[in-house]
Coordinates of C-alpha atoms and ligand atoms in Angstrom, one line a residue:
M1 CA 47.9 113.5 114.6
L2 CA 49.8 114.2 118.0
N3 CA 53.5 115.0 117.7
I4 CA 55.0 114.6 121.6
I5 CA 58.3 115.0 122.6
L6 CA 59.4 112.2 125.1
L7 CA 62.1 113.2 127.6
G8 CA 63.6 111.4 130.5
P9 CA 66.8 110.4 132.3
P10 CA 67.9 106.9 131.9
G11 CA 65.9 104.8 134.8
A12 CA 62.6 107.0 134.4
G13 CA 61.3 104.1 132.0
K14 CA 61.1 106.4 128.5
G15 CA 61.7 103.3 126.5
T16 CA 58.8 101.1 128.1
Q17 CA 56.1 104.1 127.4
A18 CA 57.3 104.9 124.2
A19 CA 56.9 101.1 123.3
R20 CA 53.5 101.1 124.7
L21 CA 52.2 104.2 122.8
Q22 CA 53.4 102.6 119.8
A23 CA 51.6 99.5 120.5
A24 CA 48.9 100.9 122.0
R25 CA 48.5 104.1 119.7
G26 CA 50.0 103.1 116.3
M27 CA 52.4 105.9 117.2
V28 CA 55.8 106.0 115.6
Q29 CA 58.8 106.7 117.6
L30 CA 61.3 109.0 116.2
S31 CA 64.7 108.0 117.5
T32 CA 67.7 110.6 115.9
G33 CA 70.2 107.9 116.9
D34 CA 68.3 105.0 115.3
M35 CA 67.3 106.9 112.3
L36 CA 70.8 108.0 111.7
R37 CA 72.1 104.0 112.1
E38 CA 69.3 103.2 109.7
A39 CA 69.9 105.8 107.0
R40 CA 73.6 104.8 107.6
A41 CA 72.7 101.1 106.5
S42 CA 70.5 101.7 104.0
G43 CA 72.3 102.7 101.1
S44 CA 70.3 105.7 99.9
P45 CA 72.0 109.0 98.6
I46 CA 71.2 110.6 102.1
G47 CA 72.6 107.4 104.0
D48 CA 75.6 107.5 102.0
K49 CA 76.3 111.3 103.1
V50 CA 75.5 110.3 106.6
K51 CA 78.1 107.6 106.5
A52 CA 80.6 109.6 105.1
I53 CA 79.9 112.4 108.0
M54 CA 80.0 109.5 110.8
D55 CA 82.9 107.9 109.3
A56 CA 84.9 111.2 109.2
G57 CA 83.8 111.6 112.7
E58 CA 81.6 114.4 112.3
L59 CA 78.5 115.6 113.8
V60 CA 75.4 114.8 111.2
S61 CA 74.0 118.5 110.3
D62 CA 70.6 119.4 111.5
A63 CA 69.6 119.9 107.9
I64 CA 70.4 116.2 107.4
V65 CA 68.9 115.2 110.6
T66 CA 65.6 116.9 109.7
A67 CA 65.5 115.7 106.5
L68 CA 65.6 112.2 107.7
I69 CA 63.0 113.2 110.2
G70 CA 60.6 114.6 107.2
E71 CA 60.9 111.6 105.1
R72 CA 59.9 109.3 108.0
L73 CA 56.9 111.7 108.8
D74 CA 55.4 111.3 105.2
T75 CA 55.6 107.9 105.4
C76 CA 53.0 107.8 107.6
T77 CA 50.8 110.9 108.0
A78 CA 48.2 109.3 109.9
C79 CA 50.2 108.5 112.9
G80 CA 51.3 110.4 115.5
A81 CA 55.0 110.8 116.8
I82 CA 57.1 110.4 119.3
F83 CA 60.5 112.5 119.1
D84 CA 63.2 111.0 121.2
G85 CA 66.6 112.3 121.0
F86 CA 65.6 115.5 118.9
P87 CA 65.8 118.2 119.4
R88 CA 68.6 119.2 121.7
T89 CA 69.0 122.7 121.0
K90 CA 67.0 125.8 120.4
A91 CA 68.0 125.9 116.6
Q92 CA 66.8 122.2 116.4
A93 CA 63.4 123.3 118.2
E94 CA 62.9 125.8 115.7
A95 CA 63.7 123.5 112.7
L96 CA 61.2 121.2 114.1
D97 CA 58.5 123.5 114.2
L98 CA 59.1 124.4 110.7
L99 CA 59.1 120.7 109.5
L100 CA 56.0 119.8 111.2
A101 CA 54.3 123.5 110.3
E102 CA 55.0 122.5 106.6
R103 CA 52.8 119.1 107.3
G104 CA 50.0 120.8 109.1
R105 CA 51.3 119.6 112.5
Q106 CA 52.8 120.9 115.3
V107 CA 54.4 119.6 119.0
D108 CA 51.4 119.1 121.0
H109 CA 53.0 117.9 124.1
V110 CA 56.6 117.7 125.7
I111 CA 56.1 115.0 128.4
E112 CA 59.0 114.9 130.9
L113 CA 59.2 111.6 133.1
A114 CA 60.5 113.1 135.8
V115 CA 62.4 111.5 138.6
D116 CA 63.5 112.1 142.3
E117 CA 67.9 111.8 141.9
E118 CA 68.2 110.4 145.4
A119 CA 65.7 108.1 145.0
L120 CA 66.9 106.6 141.7
V121 CA 70.3 106.1 143.4
D122 CA 68.9 104.0 146.0
R123 CA 66.8 101.9 143.3
I124 CA 69.7 101.2 141.2
I125 CA 72.5 100.8 143.4
G126 CA 70.6 98.4 145.6
R127 CA 69.8 96.1 142.6
F128 CA 71.5 92.5 142.5
T129 CA 70.4 89.4 140.9
C130 CA 70.8 85.6 141.3
A131 CA 73.9 84.4 139.3
K132 CA 72.3 80.9 138.6
C133 CA 68.4 81.8 138.0
G134 CA 68.5 85.4 137.2
T135 CA 66.1 86.3 139.6
G136 CA 66.2 90.1 140.3
Y137 CA 66.5 91.3 143.9
H138 CA 67.0 94.3 145.8
D139 CA 69.2 95.0 148.9
S140 CA 65.8 97.2 150.1
F141 CA 63.0 96.4 148.8
R142 CA 63.3 93.2 147.6
P143 CA 65.5 91.2 149.8
T144 CA 66.1 87.6 149.5
K145 CA 63.8 85.7 152.1
V146 CA 67.1 84.4 153.6
K147 CA 69.8 86.3 153.7
G148 CA 72.5 85.1 151.1
V149 CA 70.1 82.3 149.9
C150 CA 67.7 82.8 146.4
D151 CA 64.1 82.6 147.2
V152 CA 63.7 80.8 144.0
C153 CA 66.6 78.2 143.5
G154 CA 68.4 78.2 146.4
S155 CA 71.7 79.2 144.8
T156 CA 74.1 81.3 147.4
E157 CA 75.7 83.1 144.4
F158 CA 74.4 86.6 143.4
K159 CA 75.9 89.3 140.8
R160 CA 75.5 93.1 140.5
R161 CA 76.2 95.0 137.8
P162 CA 79.2 97.0 137.8
D163 CA 77.6 100.2 136.1
D164 CA 74.8 99.9 138.9
N165 CA 76.5 102.6 141.2
E166 CA 76.2 105.7 142.6
Q167 CA 78.5 107.8 140.2
T168 CA 77.3 106.5 137.0
V169 CA 73.7 107.4 138.2
R170 CA 74.8 110.9 139.1
T171 CA 76.8 111.3 135.9
R172 CA 73.8 110.2 133.8
M173 CA 71.6 112.7 135.2
A174 CA 73.9 115.3 134.6
E175 CA 74.0 114.6 131.2
Y176 CA 70.5 114.4 130.8
R177 CA 70.2 118.0 132.5
A178 CA 72.8 119.1 130.5
K179 CA 71.0 118.0 127.1
T180 CA 67.8 119.3 128.2
A181 CA 68.6 122.3 129.3
P182 CA 68.5 124.1 125.9
I183 CA 65.2 123.1 124.9
L184 CA 62.8 122.7 128.3
P185 CA 62.7 126.8 128.7
F186 CA 61.9 127.2 125.1
Y187 CA 59.0 124.8 125.4
E188 CA 58.0 126.1 128.9
A189 CA 57.4 129.1 127.3
R190 CA 54.9 127.9 125.2
G191 CA 53.4 126.1 128.1
L192 CA 53.7 122.7 126.7
V193 CA 55.8 121.0 129.4
R194 CA 54.1 118.6 131.1
R195 CA 55.7 116.6 134.1
V196 CA 54.7 112.9 135.0
D197 CA 56.5 111.3 138.0
G198 CA 58.7 108.4 136.6
M199 CA 59.3 106.7 139.7
A200 CA 55.3 105.6 139.8
P201 CA 54.2 102.3 138.9
I202 CA 54.4 101.7 135.0
E203 CA 50.6 101.5 134.9
D204 CA 50.1 104.5 136.6
V205 CA 52.7 106.7 134.4
A206 CA 50.9 105.3 131.4
A207 CA 47.6 106.6 132.7
E208 CA 49.0 109.7 133.3
I209 CA 50.8 109.9 129.8
D210 CA 47.2 108.6 128.5
A211 CA 45.2 111.6 130.2
I212 CA 47.7 114.2 128.8
L213 CA 47.4 112.8 125.4
D214 CA 43.6 112.7 125.6
G215 CA 43.3 115.9 126.8
T216 CA 41.3 115.0 130.3
A217 CA 44.8 115.8 132.2
Ligands
ZN1 ZN1 68.1 81.7 142.0

């Protein structure tokens, strides 16, 4: 069963690709954030522990996170796994190796959806939508046919999301680089990191990921 780590900054389409891999290949996405939220709500012994730790404002230990991942892997031994949000540190990467080895598995690929920061800034800051019908536009890539008038409903009112600004995009990129910096060299040294152009059309990105997973890339 394939085990992959999927990386990509906000805007690279990671969620879209993870959803597709789950639907098309029956893979399960192991998102650390989701798992902790679910565990917390589950009322299980480990869930109660997670709740107590989070309520105290403390970080859930690697041991607990790996235990949760192990539990999840064991619920479907025939499922491929997509790791999302874990590992973040070299220690976690080593813990993941151990966890997988205990199950006769290994990290097969680390796929990074790469983006060009300048292009991403351009893509995001130009977005706006019709305030009435919600049609999406872009200053450069998809302007209205008549300036200031919605093509679909004729409305002259538009809105922009306040977080679609250059500073937000650059901050998110910096956070992403800080989060992946500790683990990329670890996997690069093992020749596992593959980069896919996250700015390409969704179908092209999907085809490239498929080729990597099928060993035909
Ligand atoms: Zn409209």
